[in-house]
Tab-separated table of C-alpha atoms in Angstrom:
chain	number	residue	atom	x	y	z
A	1	MET	CA	4.671	-64.701	-47.291
A	2	SER	CA	5.438	-63.851	-50.920
A	3	SER	CA	4.597	-60.716	-52.957
A	4	GLU	CA	2.381	-63.231	-55.272
A	5	MET	CA	0.372	-64.771	-52.241
A	6	LEU	CA	0.145	-61.170	-50.851
A	7	VAL	CA	-1.387	-59.751	-53.885
A	8	HIS	CA	-3.909	-62.551	-54.047
A	9	ASN	CA	-4.996	-62.463	-50.361
A	10	SER	CA	-5.054	-58.563	-50.685
A	11	PHE	CA	-7.176	-58.775	-53.910
A	12	ALA	CA	-9.683	-61.203	-51.826
A	13	VAL	CA	-10.151	-59.024	-48.667
A	14	ILE	CA	-10.464	-55.890	-50.741
A	15	LEU	CA	-13.136	-57.360	-52.909
A	16	ILE	CA	-14.935	-58.991	-49.897
A	17	LEU	CA	-14.809	-55.536	-47.942
A	18	LEU	CA	-16.020	-53.361	-51.293
A	19	VAL	CA	-18.814	-56.161	-51.723
A	20	THR	CA	-20.235	-55.901	-48.181
A	21	HIS	CA	-19.872	-52.042	-48.144
A	22	VAL	CA	-21.888	-51.847	-51.124
A	23	ILE	CA	-24.376	-54.060	-50.363
A	24	SER	CA	-24.971	-52.826	-46.841
A	25	GLN	CA	-25.644	-49.132	-48.060
A	26	HIS	CA	-27.257	-49.947	-51.632
A	27	LEU	CA	-24.509	-47.547	-53.173
A	28	THR	CA	-24.535	-47.047	-57.103
A	29	THR	CA	-21.561	-44.881	-58.528
A	30	VAL	CA	-20.410	-44.082	-61.820
A	31	PRO	CA	-16.959	-42.475	-62.886
A	32	GLY	CA	-17.368	-38.556	-63.256
A	33	GLU	CA	-15.138	-35.835	-64.328
A	34	LYS	CA	-12.942	-34.179	-62.299
A	35	VAL	CA	-14.344	-35.001	-58.750
A	36	GLU	CA	-12.944	-35.364	-55.279
A	37	ASP	CA	-15.749	-38.047	-54.492
A	38	HIS	CA	-18.219	-40.222	-55.813
A	39	ASP	CA	-21.203	-41.220	-53.426
A	40	VAL	CA	-24.954	-41.860	-54.359
A	41	ALA	CA	-27.243	-39.568	-52.489
A	42	SER	CA	-29.345	-40.694	-49.325
A	43	HIS	CA	-31.565	-38.971	-47.362
A	44	SER	CA	-29.545	-39.231	-44.401
A	45	HIS	CA	-26.536	-37.874	-45.867
A	46	PHE	CA	-27.987	-34.614	-47.481
A	47	SER	CA	-31.197	-33.740	-46.300
A	48	THR	CA	-30.939	-30.911	-43.413
A	49	SER	CA	-34.571	-30.702	-42.641
A	50	SER	CA	-37.656	-32.759	-43.244
A	51	HIS	CA	-39.158	-29.470	-44.579
A	52	SER	CA	-36.166	-28.444	-47.069
A	53	GLU	CA	-36.680	-28.016	-50.696
A	54	GLU	CA	-36.167	-31.070	-52.634
A	55	PHE	CA	-33.222	-31.186	-55.418
A	56	VAL	CA	-34.763	-31.876	-58.935
A	57	ALA	CA	-32.551	-34.000	-61.008
A	58	THR	CA	-31.774	-34.206	-64.681
A	59	HIS	CA	-29.086	-35.912	-66.670
A	60	GLU	CA	-27.241	-32.945	-66.492
A	61	TRP	CA	-24.722	-31.911	-63.517
A	62	GLN	CA	-26.765	-29.205	-61.524
A	63	GLU	CA	-25.546	-27.637	-58.224
A	64	ILE	CA	-26.920	-28.550	-54.829
A	65	LYS	CA	-28.201	-25.634	-53.181
A	66	GLU	CA	-27.714	-25.309	-49.503
A	67	GLY	CA	-30.689	-26.819	-47.490
A	68	GLN	CA	-31.912	-29.111	-50.319
A	69	SER	CA	-33.040	-32.641	-49.710
A	70	ILE	CA	-31.234	-35.028	-52.226
A	71	PRO	CA	-33.608	-38.349	-53.516
A	72	LYS	CA	-31.872	-41.146	-53.310
A	73	GLY	CA	-30.321	-43.078	-56.388
A	74	LEU	CA	-28.421	-39.975	-57.504
A	75	HIS	CA	-24.754	-39.510	-58.967
A	76	VAL	CA	-23.324	-36.962	-56.602
A	77	ARG	CA	-19.960	-35.036	-56.988
A	78	VAL	CA	-17.902	-32.381	-55.766
A	79	ASN	CA	-16.651	-30.375	-58.726
A	80	LEU	CA	-12.899	-29.591	-57.924
A	81	GLN	CA	-12.978	-26.310	-60.346
A	82	THR	CA	-15.756	-24.912	-58.181
A	83	GLY	CA	-16.018	-26.629	-54.859
A	84	LEU	CA	-19.756	-27.131	-54.992
A	85	LYS	CA	-21.428	-30.254	-54.629
A	86	GLU	CA	-23.335	-31.410	-58.002
A	87	ALA	CA	-25.813	-34.209	-58.846
A	88	LYS	CA	-27.475	-35.776	-61.784
A	89	LEU	CA	-29.640	-38.946	-62.685
A	90	LEU	CA	-27.843	-42.236	-63.409
A	91	ARG	CA	-28.164	-43.723	-66.901
A	92	SER	CA	-30.870	-46.415	-67.102
A	93	GLU	CA	-29.556	-48.902	-69.386
A	94	GLY	CA	-30.217	-52.228	-68.365
A	95	ASP	CA	-28.903	-53.053	-64.872
A	96	ASP	CA	-26.839	-49.755	-65.227
A	97	SER	CA	-29.242	-48.093	-62.659
A	98	ASN	CA	-27.990	-50.676	-59.928
A	99	ALA	CA	-24.274	-50.652	-60.954
A	100	ALA	CA	-21.273	-49.638	-58.789
A	101	SER	CA	-17.931	-48.916	-60.202
A	102	ASP	CA	-14.726	-49.536	-58.447
A	103	THR	CA	-12.540	-46.878	-60.492
A	104	ASN	CA	-9.471	-47.569	-58.121
A	105	HIS	CA	-9.172	-51.179	-59.182
A	106	GLY	CA	-10.512	-51.055	-62.834
A	107	VAL	CA	-13.297	-53.050	-62.473
A	108	LYS	CA	-17.227	-52.638	-62.705
A	109	MET	CA	-19.242	-54.330	-60.412
A	110	THR	CA	-23.081	-54.673	-61.274
A	111	PHE	CA	-25.404	-56.223	-58.795
A	112	ALA	CA	-28.763	-58.284	-60.152
A	113	GLU	CA	-31.853	-55.932	-60.100
A	114	SER	CA	-33.139	-56.048	-56.711
A	115	THR	CA	-36.758	-57.136	-55.811
A	116	ASP	CA	-38.932	-56.093	-52.822
A	117	ASN	CA	-38.166	-59.202	-50.972
A	118	ASP	CA	-34.597	-57.684	-50.928
A	119	LYS	CA	-35.521	-54.643	-48.560
A	120	HIS	CA	-36.085	-57.281	-45.746
A	121	PRO	CA	-33.292	-57.695	-43.301
A	122	ALA	CA	-33.560	-61.275	-43.242
A	123	THR	CA	-32.907	-61.223	-47.153
A	124	LYS	CA	-29.892	-58.728	-46.809
A	125	ARG	CA	-28.226	-61.142	-44.475
A	126	GLY	CA	-29.345	-63.945	-46.942
A	127	ILE	CA	-27.418	-62.042	-49.537
A	128	SER	CA	-24.057	-61.575	-47.680
A	129	ALA	CA	-24.311	-65.090	-46.111
A	130	ALA	CA	-24.342	-66.247	-50.010
A	131	LEU	CA	-21.511	-63.816	-51.099
A	132	GLU	CA	-19.350	-64.868	-48.103
A	133	GLU	CA	-19.910	-69.009	-49.069
A	134	ALA	CA	-18.922	-67.820	-52.714
A	135	LEU	CA	-15.721	-65.975	-51.637
A	136	LYS	CA	-14.485	-68.759	-49.487
A	137	ASN	CA	-12.926	-70.540	-52.448
A	138	ILE	CA	-10.641	-67.654	-53.141
A	139	ALA	CA	-7.046	-68.621	-52.355
A	140	THR	CA	-6.092	-68.301	-48.476
A	141	SER	CA	-3.349	-70.764	-48.261
A	142	GLN	CA	-0.587	-69.902	-45.722
A	143	ASP	CA	2.032	-71.446	-48.220
A	144	GLU	CA	4.717	-68.774	-49.254
A	145	PRO	CA	5.356	-69.500	-53.054
A	146	SER	CA	8.670	-68.084	-53.820
A	147	GLY	CA	8.506	-68.353	-57.757
A	148	ASN	CA	11.690	-70.717	-57.594
A	149	LYS	CA	12.296	-74.269	-58.756
A	150	GLU	CA	12.738	-75.414	-55.203
A	151	PHE	CA	9.119	-74.293	-54.446
A	152	SER	CA	7.750	-75.804	-57.614
A	153	SER	CA	9.045	-79.081	-56.722
A	154	GLN	CA	7.520	-79.066	-53.393
A	155	PRO	CA	4.756	-81.968	-52.706
A	156	ASN	CA	2.374	-79.955	-50.513
A	157	VAL	CA	1.699	-76.905	-53.128
A	158	ASN	CA	-1.615	-77.096	-54.493
A	159	LYS	CA	-1.094	-75.283	-57.737
A	160	GLN	CA	-4.830	-74.978	-58.121
A	161	THR	CA	-5.100	-72.881	-54.925
A	162	PHE	CA	-4.677	-69.608	-57.233
A	163	LYS	CA	-7.650	-68.934	-59.435
A	164	SER	CA	-7.546	-67.310	-62.926
A	165	ILE	CA	-9.525	-64.080	-63.514
A	166	ASP	CA	-12.265	-65.967	-65.319
A	167	GLU	CA	-12.468	-68.406	-62.219
A	168	ILE	CA	-12.966	-65.495	-60.173
A	169	LYS	CA	-15.804	-63.981	-62.319
A	170	GLU	CA	-17.517	-67.113	-62.080
A	171	VAL	CA	-17.250	-67.044	-58.317
A	172	PHE	CA	-18.633	-63.397	-58.367
A	173	SER	CA	-21.484	-64.241	-60.620
A	174	LYS	CA	-22.776	-66.682	-57.895
A	175	GLY	CA	-23.332	-63.389	-55.737
A	176	ASN	CA	-25.211	-61.640	-58.972
A	177	ILE	CA	-22.166	-59.622	-59.425
A	178	THR	CA	-20.508	-59.072	-62.567
A	179	LEU	CA	-16.487	-57.742	-63.181
A	180	SER	CA	-15.571	-56.035	-65.669
A	181	SER	CA	-12.204	-54.570	-67.097
A	182	GLU	CA	-12.060	-51.184	-68.129
A	183	MET	CA	-10.997	-52.081	-71.543
A	184	GLU	CA	-14.407	-53.940	-71.568
A	185	ILE	CA	-15.955	-50.783	-70.128
A	186	LEU	CA	-14.649	-48.567	-72.743
A	187	SER	CA	-15.538	-50.904	-75.448
A	188	ASN	CA	-19.255	-50.967	-74.321
A	189	LEU	CA	-19.308	-46.793	-73.881
A	190	LEU	CA	-18.260	-46.759	-77.355
A	191	LYS	CA	-21.328	-48.822	-78.607
A	192	GLU	CA	-23.411	-46.561	-76.405
A	193	LEU	CA	-21.912	-43.334	-77.842
A	194	THR	CA	-22.760	-44.473	-81.332
A	195	ILE	CA	-26.164	-45.326	-80.286
A	196	SER	CA	-26.691	-42.184	-78.447
A	197	VAL	CA	-25.452	-40.200	-81.356
A	198	ASP	CA	-28.242	-41.667	-83.615
A	199	ASP	CA	-30.783	-41.534	-81.013
A	200	LEU	CA	-31.545	-37.759	-80.407
A	201	ASN	CA	-33.424	-38.733	-77.052
A	202	LYS	CA	-30.572	-40.473	-75.828
A	203	PRO	CA	-27.762	-37.982	-73.886
A	204	PHE	CA	-24.611	-38.451	-75.184
A	205	GLN	CA	-22.886	-36.205	-72.078
A	206	PRO	CA	-22.659	-38.630	-69.634
A	207	ILE	CA	-21.201	-41.557	-71.926
A	208	LEU	CA	-18.648	-39.016	-72.991
A	209	ASP	CA	-17.741	-38.108	-69.175
A	210	ASP	CA	-17.283	-41.650	-68.585
A	211	ILE	CA	-14.955	-41.952	-71.598
A	212	GLU	CA	-12.826	-39.300	-70.693
A	213	PHE	CA	-12.481	-40.567	-67.156
A	214	TYR	CA	-10.937	-43.911	-68.533
A	215	LEU	CA	-8.484	-42.325	-71.223
A	216	HIS	CA	-6.656	-40.611	-68.436
A	217	ASN	CA	-5.022	-43.859	-68.383
A	218	LEU	CA	-2.213	-44.201	-71.212
A	219	ASP	CA	-2.909	-48.019	-71.976
A	220	ASN	CA	-6.786	-47.396	-72.029
A	221	ALA	CA	-6.239	-44.520	-74.470
A	222	VAL	CA	-4.211	-46.746	-76.687
A	223	TYR	CA	-7.039	-49.614	-76.666
A	224	PHE	CA	-9.641	-46.765	-77.300
A	225	THR	CA	-7.948	-45.932	-80.687
A	226	ASP	CA	-7.334	-49.568	-81.655
A	227	ILE	CA	-11.067	-50.117	-81.337
A	228	GLY	CA	-11.843	-47.129	-83.552
A	229	GLY	CA	-12.637	-44.729	-80.755
A	230	VAL	CA	-10.666	-41.914	-81.647
A	231	ASP	CA	-11.892	-42.304	-85.466
A	232	VAL	CA	-15.663	-41.948	-83.853
A	233	ILE	CA	-14.726	-38.836	-81.846
A	234	SER	CA	-12.745	-37.259	-84.587
A	235	ASN	CA	-15.804	-37.794	-87.083
A	236	LEU	CA	-18.195	-36.127	-84.302
A	237	VAL	CA	-15.830	-32.883	-84.491
A	238	ASN	CA	-15.949	-33.137	-88.221
A	239	THR	CA	-19.795	-33.680	-88.723
A	240	SER	CA	-21.704	-32.496	-85.818
A	241	SER	CA	-23.103	-28.845	-85.389
A	242	ASP	CA	-23.998	-29.281	-81.803
A	243	ILE	CA	-21.377	-26.965	-80.329
A	244	SER	CA	-21.587	-29.111	-77.145
A	245	LEU	CA	-21.052	-31.949	-78.534
A	246	VAL	CA	-17.958	-30.818	-80.377
A	247	ALA	CA	-16.683	-29.120	-77.431
A	248	LYS	CA	-16.938	-32.196	-75.217
A	249	CYS	CA	-15.253	-34.339	-77.890
A	250	ALA	CA	-12.708	-32.254	-78.117
A	251	LEU	CA	-11.888	-32.432	-74.645
A	252	VAL	CA	-11.790	-36.187	-74.935
A	253	LEU	CA	-9.432	-36.017	-77.508
A	254	GLY	CA	-7.257	-33.636	-75.351
A	255	VAL	CA	-7.307	-36.008	-72.647
A	256	ALA	CA	-6.336	-38.953	-75.150
A	257	CYS	CA	-3.631	-37.161	-76.648
A	258	GLN	CA	-1.669	-36.041	-73.861
A	259	SER	CA	1.961	-37.566	-74.083
A	260	ASN	CA	0.618	-40.270	-76.254
A	261	VAL	CA	2.324	-40.194	-79.498
A	262	TYR	CA	0.372	-43.235	-80.786
A	263	VAL	CA	-3.126	-41.627	-79.883
A	264	THR	CA	-1.949	-38.083	-81.396
A	265	LYS	CA	-0.798	-39.792	-84.539
A	266	ALA	CA	-4.146	-41.293	-85.102
A	267	ALA	CA	-5.932	-37.865	-84.177
A	268	ARG	CA	-3.723	-35.543	-86.225
A	269	LYS	CA	-6.509	-35.588	-89.120
A	270	VAL	CA	-9.091	-33.867	-87.011
A	271	ILE	CA	-6.833	-30.607	-86.595
A	272	PRO	CA	-8.614	-28.934	-89.641
A	273	ALA	CA	-12.204	-29.569	-88.071
A	274	LEU	CA	-10.546	-28.021	-84.642
A	275	LEU	CA	-9.350	-24.789	-86.221
A	276	ARG	CA	-12.696	-24.409	-88.250
A	277	HIS	CA	-14.595	-24.678	-85.237
A	278	LEU	CA	-12.120	-22.067	-83.586
A	279	GLN	CA	-12.782	-19.809	-86.358
A	280	LEU	CA	-16.704	-20.104	-86.056
A	281	ALA	CA	-16.441	-19.327	-82.455
A	282	ALA	CA	-15.617	-16.232	-83.380
A	283	ASN	CA	-18.813	-15.497	-85.046
A	284	ASP	CA	-20.997	-17.208	-82.337
A	285	GLU	CA	-22.759	-16.049	-79.153
A	286	VAL	CA	-20.042	-15.378	-76.386
A	287	HIS	CA	-20.724	-18.118	-74.187
A	288	ARG	CA	-20.854	-20.473	-76.904
A	289	ALA	CA	-17.400	-19.505	-78.181
A	290	HIS	CA	-15.830	-20.005	-74.503
A	291	GLN	CA	-17.085	-23.300	-74.304
A	292	VAL	CA	-15.826	-24.838	-77.634
A	293	THR	CA	-12.670	-22.572	-77.842
A	294	GLU	CA	-11.391	-23.631	-74.468
A	295	HIS	CA	-11.944	-27.355	-74.961
A	296	THR	CA	-10.736	-26.940	-78.569
A	297	LEU	CA	-7.210	-25.091	-77.946
A	298	PHE	CA	-6.785	-27.912	-75.173
A	299	ALA	CA	-7.197	-30.653	-77.751
A	300	ILE	CA	-4.802	-29.011	-80.228
A	301	SER	CA	-2.110	-28.031	-77.400
A	302	SER	CA	-2.144	-31.642	-76.511
A	303	MET	CA	-1.210	-32.910	-79.830
A	304	VAL	CA	1.330	-30.181	-80.424
A	305	ARG	CA	2.865	-30.809	-77.245
A	306	THR	CA	3.166	-34.486	-77.634
A	307	ASP	CA	4.359	-34.136	-80.998
A	308	HIS	CA	5.970	-31.180	-82.660
A	309	ARG	CA	5.530	-32.431	-86.406
A	310	THR	CA	1.796	-31.264	-85.960
A	311	ILE	CA	2.777	-27.826	-86.239
A	312	SER	CA	3.237	-28.698	-89.955
A	313	ASP	CA	-0.692	-29.136	-90.040
A	314	LEU	CA	-1.329	-26.228	-87.914
A	315	ILE	CA	0.650	-23.935	-90.610
A	316	SER	CA	-1.148	-25.733	-93.374
A	317	HIS	CA	-4.629	-24.624	-92.415
A	318	GLY	CA	-3.827	-21.158	-91.189
A	319	ALA	CA	-3.817	-21.578	-87.557
A	320	GLY	CA	-1.513	-18.460	-87.033
A	321	ALA	CA	-4.322	-16.147	-88.091
A	322	ILE	CA	-6.894	-17.857	-85.707
A	323	PHE	CA	-4.281	-17.775	-82.745
A	324	SER	CA	-3.890	-13.919	-83.191
A	325	ASN	CA	-7.582	-13.231	-83.589
A	326	ILE	CA	-8.216	-15.103	-80.292
A	327	VAL	CA	-5.176	-13.113	-78.347
A	328	THR	CA	-6.290	-9.661	-80.150
A	329	SER	CA	-9.947	-9.885	-80.009
A	330	HIS	CA	-11.867	-7.969	-77.634
A	331	GLY	CA	-15.259	-9.508	-75.649
A	332	ILE	CA	-15.417	-12.407	-77.695
A	333	PHE	CA	-12.615	-15.105	-76.308
A	334	SER	CA	-12.127	-15.628	-72.760
A	335	ILE	CA	-8.981	-14.649	-71.031
A	336	LYS	CA	-8.774	-18.323	-70.174
A	337	SER	CA	-8.596	-19.162	-73.853
A	338	LYS	CA	-5.938	-16.255	-74.495
A	339	VAL	CA	-3.883	-17.904	-71.481
A	340	LYS	CA	-4.049	-21.353	-73.457
A	341	VAL	CA	-2.829	-19.746	-76.524
A	342	TYR	CA	0.284	-17.873	-74.836
A	343	THR	CA	0.953	-21.049	-72.728
A	344	LEU	CA	1.159	-23.256	-75.755
A	345	PHE	CA	3.867	-20.912	-77.365
A	346	SER	CA	5.790	-20.650	-74.052
A	347	ASP	CA	6.174	-24.148	-74.145
A	348	LEU	CA	6.922	-24.469	-77.651
A	349	LEU	CA	9.479	-21.702	-77.539
A	350	SER	CA	11.066	-23.527	-74.633
A	351	ASN	CA	10.988	-27.052	-75.644
A	352	ILE	CA	11.312	-27.095	-79.511
A	353	SER	CA	14.263	-28.996	-80.816
A	354	ASP	CA	16.607	-27.256	-83.649
A	355	GLU	CA	14.978	-29.557	-86.067
A	356	ASP	CA	11.561	-28.383	-85.604
A	357	ASN	CA	12.373	-24.723	-84.759
A	358	GLU	CA	12.243	-23.354	-88.422
A	359	LEU	CA	8.508	-24.857	-88.356
A	360	LEU	CA	7.704	-22.949	-85.235
A	361	SER	CA	9.489	-19.796	-86.790
A	362	VAL	CA	7.089	-20.047	-89.637
A	363	LEU	CA	3.953	-20.440	-87.643
A	364	LEU	CA	4.994	-17.273	-85.520
A	365	ARG	CA	5.543	-15.235	-88.600
A	366	GLN	CA	2.119	-16.556	-90.271
A	367	SER	CA	-0.331	-13.700	-90.107
A	368	ASP	CA	2.400	-11.625	-88.005
A	369	LEU	CA	1.324	-13.884	-85.035
A	370	THR	CA	4.417	-12.642	-83.037
A	371	THR	CA	3.302	-9.077	-82.976
A	372	GLY	CA	-0.268	-10.020	-82.301
A	373	LEU	CA	0.732	-12.181	-79.159
A	374	CYS	CA	3.195	-9.476	-77.656
A	375	HIS	CA	1.024	-6.364	-78.566
A	376	SER	CA	-1.976	-7.965	-76.768
A	377	LEU	CA	0.013	-9.027	-73.731
A	378	SER	CA	-0.608	-5.737	-71.757
A	379	THR	CA	-4.444	-6.213	-72.003
A	380	SER	CA	-4.275	-9.768	-71.064
A	381	LEU	CA	-2.173	-9.160	-68.041
A	382	VAL	CA	-5.021	-6.465	-66.972
A	383	GLN	CA	-7.760	-8.565	-67.686
A	384	ALA	CA	-6.401	-11.765	-65.885
A	385	SER	CA	-8.070	-12.174	-62.445
A	386	LYS	CA	-6.093	-15.576	-61.230
A	387	VAL	CA	-2.806	-15.526	-59.966
A	388	SER	CA	-1.915	-18.734	-61.900
A	389	ASP	CA	-3.014	-17.019	-65.192
A	390	VAL	CA	-0.816	-13.964	-64.793
A	391	GLU	CA	2.174	-16.091	-63.916
A	392	LYS	CA	1.655	-18.110	-67.485
A	393	LEU	CA	1.539	-14.589	-69.418
A	394	LEU	CA	4.507	-13.579	-67.621
A	395	ASN	CA	6.123	-16.599	-68.598
A	396	PHE	CA	5.107	-15.960	-71.979
A	397	LEU	CA	7.130	-12.701	-71.953
A	398	GLN	CA	9.994	-14.014	-70.165
A	399	VAL	CA	10.489	-16.825	-72.860
A	400	SER	CA	9.758	-14.570	-75.958
A	401	LEU	CA	12.338	-12.095	-74.591
A	402	ALA	CA	14.893	-14.608	-74.083
A	403	TYR	CA	14.433	-15.938	-77.685
A	404	ASN	CA	14.296	-12.614	-79.256
A	405	LYS	CA	10.502	-12.991	-80.253
A	406	CYS	CA	9.192	-9.623	-78.687
A	407	ASN	CA	11.306	-6.935	-80.217
A	408	GLY	CA	8.117	-4.546	-81.033
A	409	LEU	CA	6.891	-4.122	-77.146
A	410	PRO	CA	3.884	-2.290	-76.638
A	411	PHE	CA	4.276	0.936	-74.824
A	412	ASP	CA	1.668	0.086	-72.267
A	413	LEU	CA	3.422	-3.214	-71.321
A	414	GLU	CA	5.482	-1.307	-68.741
A	415	TYR	CA	2.222	-0.032	-67.291
A	416	ALA	CA	0.729	-3.257	-67.227
A	417	LEU	CA	3.614	-4.713	-65.073
A	418	ILE	CA	3.517	-1.930	-62.708
A	419	SER	CA	-0.114	-2.613	-62.307
A	420	VAL	CA	0.499	-6.182	-61.594
A	421	GLN	CA	2.967	-5.366	-59.236
A	422	GLN	CA	0.840	-3.051	-57.125
A	423	LYS	CA	-1.984	-5.442	-57.138
A	424	TYR	CA	-0.361	-8.349	-55.414
A	425	THR	CA	1.922	-6.137	-53.222
A	426	GLU	CA	-1.243	-5.438	-51.212
A	427	ASP	CA	-1.619	-9.140	-50.299
A	428	ILE	CA	2.144	-9.978	-49.873
A	429	ASN	CA	1.530	-10.458	-46.273
A	430	ASP	CA	-1.540	-13.118	-46.699
A	431	PRO	CA	-0.134	-16.147	-45.119
A	432	ALA	CA	-1.975	-18.526	-47.413
A	433	ILE	CA	-0.485	-16.897	-50.877
A	434	GLY	CA	2.043	-14.658	-49.509
A	435	ASP	CA	5.285	-16.431	-50.541
A	436	TYR	CA	3.802	-17.282	-54.068
A	437	LEU	CA	2.984	-13.482	-54.499
A	438	LYS	CA	6.523	-12.612	-53.652
A	439	GLU	CA	7.826	-14.866	-56.619
A	440	ILE	CA	5.486	-13.165	-58.961
A	441	ILE	CA	6.575	-9.476	-57.847
A	442	GLU	CA	10.298	-10.642	-58.179
A	443	LYS	CA	9.889	-11.999	-61.578
A	444	VAL	CA	7.765	-8.636	-62.549
A	445	SER	CA	10.725	-6.583	-61.489
A	446	VAL	CA	13.142	-8.572	-63.440
A	447	LEU	CA	10.735	-8.319	-66.712
A	448	GLN	CA	10.467	-4.425	-65.939
A	449	SER	CA	13.875	-4.141	-66.205
A	450	VAL	CA	14.429	-6.413	-69.245
A	451	VAL	CA	11.688	-4.557	-71.100
A	452	ARG	CA	13.290	-1.246	-70.724
A	453	GLN	CA	16.736	-2.590	-72.020
A	454	THR	CA	14.853	-4.314	-75.157
A	455	ARG	CA	12.777	-1.257	-75.763
A	456	SER	CA	16.195	1.160	-75.724
A	457	LEU	CA	18.064	-1.286	-77.679
A	458	HIS	CA	15.127	-1.135	-80.325
A	459	ASN	CA	15.118	2.489	-80.328
A	460	THR	CA	18.768	2.610	-80.666
A	461	ASP	CA	18.826	0.336	-83.870
A	462	GLU	CA	16.104	2.564	-85.204
A	463	LEU	CA	18.177	5.824	-85.129
């Protein structure tokens, strides 16, 4: 059987199985951010005891405590960053409360609102029968189209066997199901976001979560830019004083711009506003500073890595002083934010072209950024608790030494390296991470030697 026939038959089988599964379990799912699984809470799934405490859901993600029973109809996920189960209410917008989204196949399947009669087993069987009848028209021919002239001339081939997407949508509409492409969903989400921003009582967070989910696809990000989505998000960053909204919008921009020059070109104009929010974060409450700084740095890094010409935008708006303030300040910015700055410059030093190298040199000289980065490295190495963060800081030291960017090394850097070496030597026999830690320790040993040599040469030059 040819690939074209296999695609059509496989599509039909997948849709039949998906529809049957959704109807039989009355599931409602929506896309979420960085989740391992999508499910809708049911008492049989999550209730551990008939007397257990019941989970009280809101429109924000909340952790599901051990032993809590979960009401039906919630959006449940496993947060891959924390490993915790979380749940929230679904958006109630028309039929969205009864919607199911097949994120793997890029279609959104929405079931018509059920009635009390739908709860009867006989009615369920009636719905399933109606769907099966509606799906019978999908191609099941055993002919094997070859895609060549010989096949097209065969008299027994029915060219009407294969249906267009519009015809398939019509078939599914008979079963009270509508199919939407990801681009149609993005267009609707953008309309919802516009309404949400104007209506203070309508939460924007779930809408931005869904937009972010779809923008991981490069084509979706380009389409979102073409329909004015990037302009809307950029305008929110420029005008909003809501720190949560700004942080989430920055995250959406960062996702959209990753490896996407077309989107980055459209988003460059928001760089001044992003830098302004970084400046304001230094004077804000600590937890608010962390929230906006990490997402804003992610957005800026995505743009700069994608298009090195954005370095000129950073220079024009004094980014050197802002970055230096982030890495040198104490107790304001999180170690995660500091590591993001170090990682950005590691990547730039490693991958910058000769054409853009002068721009990078200007940025590093701005507000003596190089000195700020190098002198604060010792403190950051000691503060970093994650091995992955330590590795990124070591990578910066390695690259900056290789490109002769850290001549004035702090005296306590060697002690910081020794501290890292000792800390990980204790866990080197751990079968789970032992090999990884060995690589870190070996890198530290090499860097200790290079740091001593660099300092010795620097002292000789001074004499």
